[in-house]
Amino acid sequence: MEVIFVISSLVCVLGTVILITQRNAVYALLGLLIAFFGSAGVFLSLNAPFIAVAQILIYAGALAVMFLFVLMFTDTRTRLDRLGLPGAVGARPNWKRAFDPKAVEKAMKFNPLDHILLPQPLAAVIAVAFLLCSSFAIYKLPAAYNEFKPLPDGYDSILFTSGAGAGRLMKYGGTEAVSKTIFEGFPLAFEVVSLLIFAAVLGAVLLARRHLAGIPGTQDVVQPESSESSH
Amino acid sequence: MLELPKETLLYLVALLPLIGFLINGFFGRSMSPTSSGGVAAGSVAASFLIAVGLFVGPLQKASIHAHPEFLTWMATGGLKVNLGLYLDELSGLYMLIITGIGALIHVYSIGYMKHDEGHWRYFAYLNLFVFSMLMLVLGDSLLTMFLGWEGVGLCSYLLIGFWYKDLKNTNAGMKAFIVNRIGDFGFMVGMFLVFWHFGTLSYAGGDGLFASVRESTANGQIDHTLLNWAGLCMFVGACGKSAQIPLFVWLPDAMAGPTPVSALIHAATMVTAGIYMLARMNFVYVHAEQAMMVIAIIGACTALFAGTIGLVQRDIKKVLAYSTVSQLGFMFLAAGLGQFNLAVFHVFTHAFFKALLFLGSGSVIHSLEHTLGHGNPDSQDMWKMGGLKKKMPVTCWTMVIGSMALAGIPLTSGFFSKDAILFSAFHRGDTLGMVLYGMGMVAALCTAFYTFRMIGLTFFGSWRGSEAAYAHADESPASMTLPLVILSVFALVAGLLWLPPAIVPHPESGSIWVSFKHWLDPIWVQGQTAMSADSLLRMPVEHDDATIRAEWMNIGISSVVAVVMSLFGFAVYSKPGSLEKVKALAIRNGRPNLVYSILLNKYYVDELYDFLVVRPLKLASDVLFVVVDVVIIDLICVRGVAEIVRVSSDLGRRIQTGVVRHYLYAFAVGAVVLTALFLLIAQRGA
Amino acid sequence: MLEPKTVLFLAAVLFSAGMYGVLSRRNMIMILMSLELMLNAVNISLVTYSRHWAGQGAGLMGSHSGQFFTLMVMAVAAAEVGIGLAIIVAIYRRTQTADADSAAELKN
């Protein structure tokens, strides 16, 4: 189990690094996918095979494909990218333009704070600070968190003590145990989530539909800046 | 209706005018003058009917004290004030005067204000006034009285400046308000002192003023110095409201308001609130001899002072205004002599005849304004009237009756009350009493003269104004003359309720002729166990032969003075062309002689105040304006604060970039900081 | 030896990395991706706690509730991504860009 954990956590970190460093959005998405697969491995090593499978199905399958679709019909370059100014992510900076006062002025006009709050260093500081905080918290956890105690009845089974199937052994984290938990422990939450997803589907359809008569936001509006492409 | 508990009915009396006010205030704009006036008059009339029903009860039984718990106004520390009502003989009498005369004046106003576009405003104010006045007299604590006190002040201000488009009127309103504020300050201090001494502001009840004064008197714990000051302070308040020296200057100016307002507020009811307060607080004043002396002196001075000024006024309403000030002086004289019941009796009779006279003058003005136009000073100038008797007979004869009562012609109501006051001054027996008696007598003399001067100038002789106005002058409508007739009946007979001992020798007999005294007597024992025997206050009038003889003599003197001076005044001014002779006497070579000009300029009191108070105040205000207002407040405080806010918000504005990502930064930083803080605190706790 | 603290630290690292991504990116799609990474980190910690409590002798519900919440998070994440992407598409249609700064209407 340790082996699985070490390998999959390394994969996870690798994917994360790709995600946060890649300028190309498709590559970044690939990094996200790798991280998802890695965490699925982590779930496996934590005796949660159902979650691991669900992770791959939902995240790696559905979400990644959805991201890919959207990436495919949007121009992922940002404004600064189009102006070719440094400080942008996702395109190589055009240093020549960076010293063109007019272009800089235009960029400054658009968002002066971008030149005060440089995104990457600030984000790094915040993220590292948070990491320090949480590491400290983890370090301070009680001794009970120093090791995983073995599961009660054998390595991968758990005794189901009450309810209809009392006395039966069930695999910990398996489909049967998890579904017992869902439908006997939290049926209401489950139903509510189904409603939530239904509402999300409706909302997504409504938002993404084009040319709805009389509804602002669904019409194509071509902004003047969009014609100004440096590439 | 009779099934309703008396407490509810009492609240109904006070609340009906308030309901009328709310209806007129909210919906009056869209109502016709007759209907808004009908609502106003109806509410006050209904209130009057209930009041009559209620008042018959307390005559035989104990007083009504309604103080429901749910109407607690404030409860802090030792002070607990309910918006309770207290009905006894004193407040009941006032309640009847206010609602009864108020109802008549409301009816009169329907005719008077028919053509005024602000009629709904007028009736709303008038109703609000009646409500405030009822709160003043019915309130069961000094604080409730103060509430009504301020309420009537507000209504008075609003109604004096009713025709606010004329700057003169609004200034008169402000003058009234400001002068009253000075008095109110005195009232408040007096109230605090009373609270300090007795620890309560309510009258009735187990822990009320009546009980605690009785207890303190019995235990000998009365602090006479403190009560002297309290009495003086409250008298300052009474001075403001009741237009006594030195705070009387607002009342003549208050005549800028509509005439029915002058009748109701500035003659019959509000200005007598000071007397009400003194009478209500009689248990304080019996322990405050020096304060009482001051009150008596100031009352007599005011009576004389205003009476002499009244001799030379041209404006018919100003004559009545000064006569009101003068009569109020008589009332304070009576109160200062400890004869609170006489003061209240004079309030009672005065309410009828002075309301009658004001309404009569309003009738004259109203009919002249038809032709002369609204607000034309000629419509109030007696020098430009004359001979109106033929045009307005009802107004004329009712006003003659009112004038007889005011002048103190024997057997009219004013005669009995004024005569009793003068006699009590005479009966005091010492020098002060004689001086007061003399001043009062001269004031009564002046009163008789100028009253009939007014009658002569207005209704007799020949017309001196514009021909058109005389041609169109006509008797007022029935809604205006009916109140006049009713009031004139009362002005004639109201005095018969308390005949002097000389006529009815045994006042304790309980006969109808002295019933007024019997009604009021219970008030004077509410707050006291026994009068100190050596006190000159509340002197028992012994009805021995000497007193009776003195009283007959006094009656004779005042009758002769009143009749002779009335006839004299009437004779001088009622003949055609007589005015020119008098003018020639007073004004030689285009210059008025000294006495005349002093009187005409009201002893230069306004100028004196201008010099003593207004100018220094203005100077100080100018200095304060430049130093405090312009530099400190405007430049440093206002501009400075504004600049700080502007600069800091200019900085803050830049944070609000509208870029979602920046908000995200802030959010993330906040989350991290909170996490760190939480960890720190948890670490400390561990 | 596999320790809860190690797994939790991994989750913290992933969470912080996701946070960095969310804060540093301009492209809204990238921001959404990083957000998914953060949610994933939360999932890892939830499963860790679930496993921990299973070892502490909690019953069936107690030792699986962490996993149940992981499933809830997944469902909510799916809904969030659906809506989020739809919003991005809508904004893109208006401004022809997926730059988060283009949605600066809050300013006015």
CSV table of C-alpha atoms in Angstrom, one decimal, chain C residues 19-59:
chain,number,residue,atom,x,y,z
C,19,MET,CA,-4.7,28.1,-4.8
C,20,TYR,CA,-1.6,29.4,-6.5
C,21,GLY,CA,-3.2,28.4,-9.8
C,22,VAL,CA,-6.5,30.1,-9.0
C,23,LEU,CA,-4.7,33.3,-8.0
C,24,SER,CA,-2.1,33.5,-10.7
C,25,ARG,CA,-4.1,32.6,-13.8
C,26,ARG,CA,-6.1,35.1,-15.9
C,27,ASN,CA,-7.9,32.6,-18.0
C,28,MET,CA,-11.1,31.7,-16.4
C,29,ILE,CA,-10.9,28.1,-17.7
C,30,MET,CA,-7.5,27.7,-16.0
C,31,ILE,CA,-8.9,29.2,-12.8
C,32,LEU,CA,-11.7,26.6,-12.9
C,33,MET,CA,-9.2,23.8,-13.4
C,34,SER,CA,-7.2,24.9,-10.5
C,35,LEU,CA,-10.3,25.1,-8.5
C,36,GLU,CA,-11.0,21.5,-9.3
C,37,LEU,CA,-7.5,20.6,-8.1
C,38,MET,CA,-8.3,22.3,-4.8
C,39,LEU,CA,-11.5,20.4,-4.4
C,40,ASN,CA,-9.6,17.2,-5.2
C,41,ALA,CA,-7.2,18.0,-2.4
C,42,VAL,CA,-10.1,18.3,-0.1
C,43,ASN,CA,-11.4,15.0,-1.2
C,44,ILE,CA,-8.1,13.3,-0.4
C,45,SER,CA,-8.2,14.7,3.1
C,46,LEU,CA,-11.8,13.6,3.5
C,47,VAL,CA,-10.9,10.1,2.5
C,48,THR,CA,-8.0,10.1,4.8
C,49,TYR,CA,-10.2,11.0,7.8
C,50,SER,CA,-12.6,8.4,6.7
C,51,ARG,CA,-9.9,5.8,6.8
C,52,HIS,CA,-8.6,7.1,10.1
C,53,TRP,CA,-12.0,6.8,11.8
C,54,ALA,CA,-12.4,3.3,10.3
C,55,GLY,CA,-9.2,2.3,12.1
C,56,GLN,CA,-10.5,4.0,15.3
C,57,GLY,CA,-13.4,1.5,15.4
C,58,ALA,CA,-16.2,3.8,14.1
C,59,GLY,CA,-19.2,1.9,12.7
